[in-house]
Amino acid sequence: MKFKKIQSLKEIALLINVDFIGDENFEILGINEIHVVEKGDIVFVDHPKYYDKALSSAATTILINKKVACPEGKSLLISEDPFRDFNKITKHFNPFIASKASIAVSAIIGEGTVIQPNVFIGNNVIIGKNCVVHPNVTIYDNSVIGNNVTIHANTVLGADAFYYKNRPEGFDKLISGGRVVLEDNVDLGASCTIDKGVSGDTTIGEGTKIDNQVHVGHDTKIGKKCLIASQTGIAGCVIIEDEVTIWGQVGTNSGITIGKGAVILGQTGVTKSVVGGKSYFGTPVSESREKLKEMAEIKRFLKERKNS
């Protein structure tokens, strides 16, 4: 999530009431999670296990819960609770604004686009040309939709990420400040749910077609010309490269990559990253030929054991 104007280290420190290490005029451009940080971003870290990863990341300001040596060219914000203070920054720069109409006056809708009855379109949504949005679709604030996109009934774009910190008093939610972006020529089936990014974008690439009842988690990147069949659940922070086919009832772990041109057969659990150009099946996932050989061998063994 980028700020509308450049902030200084001192300004952010005053906002969240913490000490800082570095030049008070050090420039801060936005906030992001560790997997998508860029120069100028703040990243937060609250566990020693991940200190080195955060300090050596592309982020140039680290919101951290311990005073450590500041890497050259970076700055630190020293917080008792980085998770809480990351939320404060998100709320300040991207506050929730209640809607006053079914289609926000700030929404931009392109020429030739058809909006069916009972559609909700939030603040600052952009929809391109020649789209069709069917009844009861909900498009949350700041979503971006390209040209020639079809969205079928009851689909939801931009719900919050499923991201919580377990505290003694209960689960504490990490506030989502990202967006959903659909590129040109995307089709979404009925009752799909596409969560927005925590701080970046959840993106569905040009020409991708998604069946009914598919869930896409926060900050996931789906490439161009993918096919994803019904009842698939894709976790957060997944990268699905171009021309991947995913058949029905597939589930994935978070943070994995599915390589270009891969085919994931139905009811597979994609528990790890897989390379492109191959077919996969089973849980835990493996190449489909190998998995089917394993199943045949097990069946043969059981038959021989029964007859012995």
XYZ file of C-alpha atoms in Angstrom, residues 18-224:
207
model
C 7.336 4.981 18.980
C 11.085 5.684 19.007
C 13.055 5.541 15.786
C 16.616 4.997 14.590
C 17.737 6.884 11.506
C 17.464 10.305 9.905
C 14.185 11.900 10.978
C 13.663 13.014 7.357
C 14.177 9.494 5.980
C 11.544 9.007 3.256
C 8.783 6.418 3.606
C 6.568 5.664 0.607
C 4.217 2.992 1.951
C 3.792 -0.267 3.867
C 3.922 -3.854 2.675
C 4.237 -7.446 3.773
C 7.608 -9.152 3.583
C 6.907 -11.027 0.325
C 6.070 -7.872 -1.653
C 8.144 -5.112 -0.020
C 9.978 -2.554 -2.142
C 12.395 0.256 -1.490
C 10.634 2.949 0.538
C 8.276 0.523 2.286
C 7.774 -0.255 5.955
C 7.695 -3.939 6.882
C 6.840 -5.194 10.372
C 8.462 -8.052 12.285
C 7.651 -9.220 15.806
C 9.492 -12.534 16.163
C 13.279 -13.067 16.434
C 13.024 -15.930 13.946
C 12.226 -13.418 11.189
C 14.431 -10.460 12.213
C 17.174 -11.205 9.675
C 14.691 -11.735 6.850
C 13.007 -8.387 7.532
C 16.249 -6.464 8.046
C 17.755 -7.813 4.818
C 14.562 -7.419 2.755
C 13.936 -4.729 0.150
C 12.052 -2.718 2.795
C 13.947 0.355 3.910
C 12.102 0.913 7.191
C 11.605 -1.950 9.637
C 8.936 -1.790 12.334
C 10.475 -4.080 14.967
C 10.042 -4.938 18.654
C 13.716 -4.845 19.645
C 16.562 -2.370 19.284
C 19.023 -3.885 16.824
C 21.828 -2.606 14.618
C 20.283 -0.591 11.793
C 21.420 -1.733 8.335
C 23.085 0.909 6.188
C 20.627 2.908 4.123
C 17.646 1.892 6.269
C 15.740 3.071 9.335
C 14.007 1.424 12.286
C 10.795 2.049 14.186
C 11.045 0.493 17.657
C 7.628 -0.720 18.821
C 6.365 -2.809 21.733
C 3.795 -4.289 19.364
C 4.608 -4.027 15.634
C 1.417 -5.884 14.620
C -0.745 -3.317 16.443
C 1.206 -0.374 15.063
C 1.141 -1.714 11.498
C -2.646 -1.713 11.860
C -2.543 1.890 13.093
C -0.692 2.936 9.949
C -3.164 1.097 7.702
C -6.161 2.676 9.445
C -4.659 6.154 9.208
C -3.764 6.067 5.510
C -6.595 3.834 4.304
C -9.554 4.370 6.663
C -12.835 2.558 6.218
C -15.410 4.887 4.650
C -19.027 3.769 4.889
C -20.908 3.715 1.600
C -23.987 5.868 1.070
C -25.196 4.338 -2.185
C -25.296 0.987 -3.947
C -22.933 2.389 -6.570
C -20.490 4.905 -5.122
C -20.321 8.297 -6.816
C -16.535 7.925 -6.919
C -16.751 4.689 -8.938
C -15.682 4.857 -12.580
C -17.570 2.572 -14.974
C -16.463 2.246 -18.583
C -18.474 2.598 -21.770
C -20.607 -0.399 -22.700
C -20.444 -2.010 -19.267
C -23.688 -3.542 -17.976
C -24.440 -3.487 -14.247
C -27.354 -5.771 -13.363
C -29.751 -5.059 -10.442
C -28.661 -5.361 -6.799
C -24.946 -4.953 -7.493
C -22.861 -3.111 -4.883
C -19.868 -1.085 -6.129
C -17.735 0.586 -3.463
C -15.685 3.751 -3.247
C -13.019 4.404 -5.891
C -13.756 1.227 -7.840
C -12.667 1.281 -11.486
C -14.460 -0.939 -14.039
C -13.377 -0.964 -17.671
C -15.307 -1.129 -20.930
C -17.777 -3.784 -22.115
C -17.990 -5.681 -18.830
C -21.028 -7.533 -17.472
C -21.607 -7.604 -13.725
C -24.481 -9.909 -12.805
C -26.976 -9.524 -9.908
C -25.897 -9.468 -6.264
C -22.189 -9.057 -6.992
C -20.301 -7.104 -4.319
C -17.218 -5.115 -5.317
C -15.441 -3.587 -2.314
C -13.619 -0.249 -2.283
C -10.602 0.376 -4.524
C -11.019 -2.735 -6.690
C -9.792 -2.419 -10.274
C -11.446 -4.337 -13.119
C -10.235 -4.317 -16.712
C -12.102 -4.469 -20.018
C -14.379 -7.283 -21.236
C -14.700 -8.854 -17.786
C -17.699 -10.987 -16.788
C -18.597 -11.469 -13.114
C -21.449 -13.828 -12.301
C -24.040 -13.570 -9.548
C -23.133 -13.455 -5.844
C -19.391 -13.140 -6.368
C -17.514 -10.962 -3.856
C -14.371 -8.991 -4.703
C -12.301 -7.429 -1.951
C -13.305 -9.032 1.350
C -10.662 -8.878 4.084
C -7.696 -11.213 4.295
C -7.961 -14.172 6.660
C -4.984 -13.060 8.765
C -4.993 -13.067 12.588
C -2.561 -12.952 15.491
C -3.376 -15.251 18.406
C -3.389 -13.241 21.624
C -4.391 -14.391 25.145
C -7.634 -12.425 24.904
C -8.504 -13.732 21.419
C -7.594 -13.380 17.758
C -6.375 -9.958 16.627
C -7.068 -9.131 12.993
C -4.463 -7.696 10.644
C -6.343 -4.971 8.812
C -6.417 -5.270 5.032
C -5.429 -2.191 3.060
C -4.818 -3.750 -0.343
C -6.920 -4.237 -3.474
C -8.287 -6.783 -5.937
C -7.176 -6.311 -9.557
C -8.790 -8.171 -12.456
C -7.047 -7.730 -15.789
C -8.778 -7.726 -19.210
C -10.924 -10.646 -20.421
C -11.267 -12.340 -17.034
C -14.417 -14.396 -16.330
C -15.513 -15.165 -12.770
C -18.243 -17.726 -12.078
C -21.040 -17.471 -9.546
C -20.349 -17.251 -5.811
C -16.582 -16.765 -6.056
C -14.731 -14.927 -3.293
C -11.557 -12.988 -4.090
C -9.939 -11.465 -0.981
C -8.009 -8.211 -1.220
C -4.363 -7.977 -0.318
C -3.251 -7.116 3.187
C -1.091 -4.330 1.789
C -0.670 -5.160 -1.898
C -2.896 -6.501 -4.670
C -4.623 -9.814 -5.225
C -4.329 -10.108 -9.001
C -6.032 -12.274 -11.616
C -4.249 -12.102 -14.954
C -5.532 -11.381 -18.429
C -7.713 -14.054 -20.014
C -8.016 -16.238 -16.916
C -11.331 -18.069 -16.456
C -12.593 -19.120 -13.030
C -15.527 -21.450 -12.384
C -18.219 -21.183 -9.691
C -17.466 -21.303 -5.953
C -13.728 -20.666 -6.097
C -11.914 -18.881 -3.272
C -8.725 -16.862 -3.843
C -6.828 -15.731 -0.740
C -5.111 -12.427 -0.030
C -2.128 -11.220 -2.084
C -2.278 -14.196 -4.445
C -1.098 -13.630 -8.002
C -2.812 -15.651 -10.731
C -1.224 -15.409 -14.161
C -2.608 -15.075 -17.665
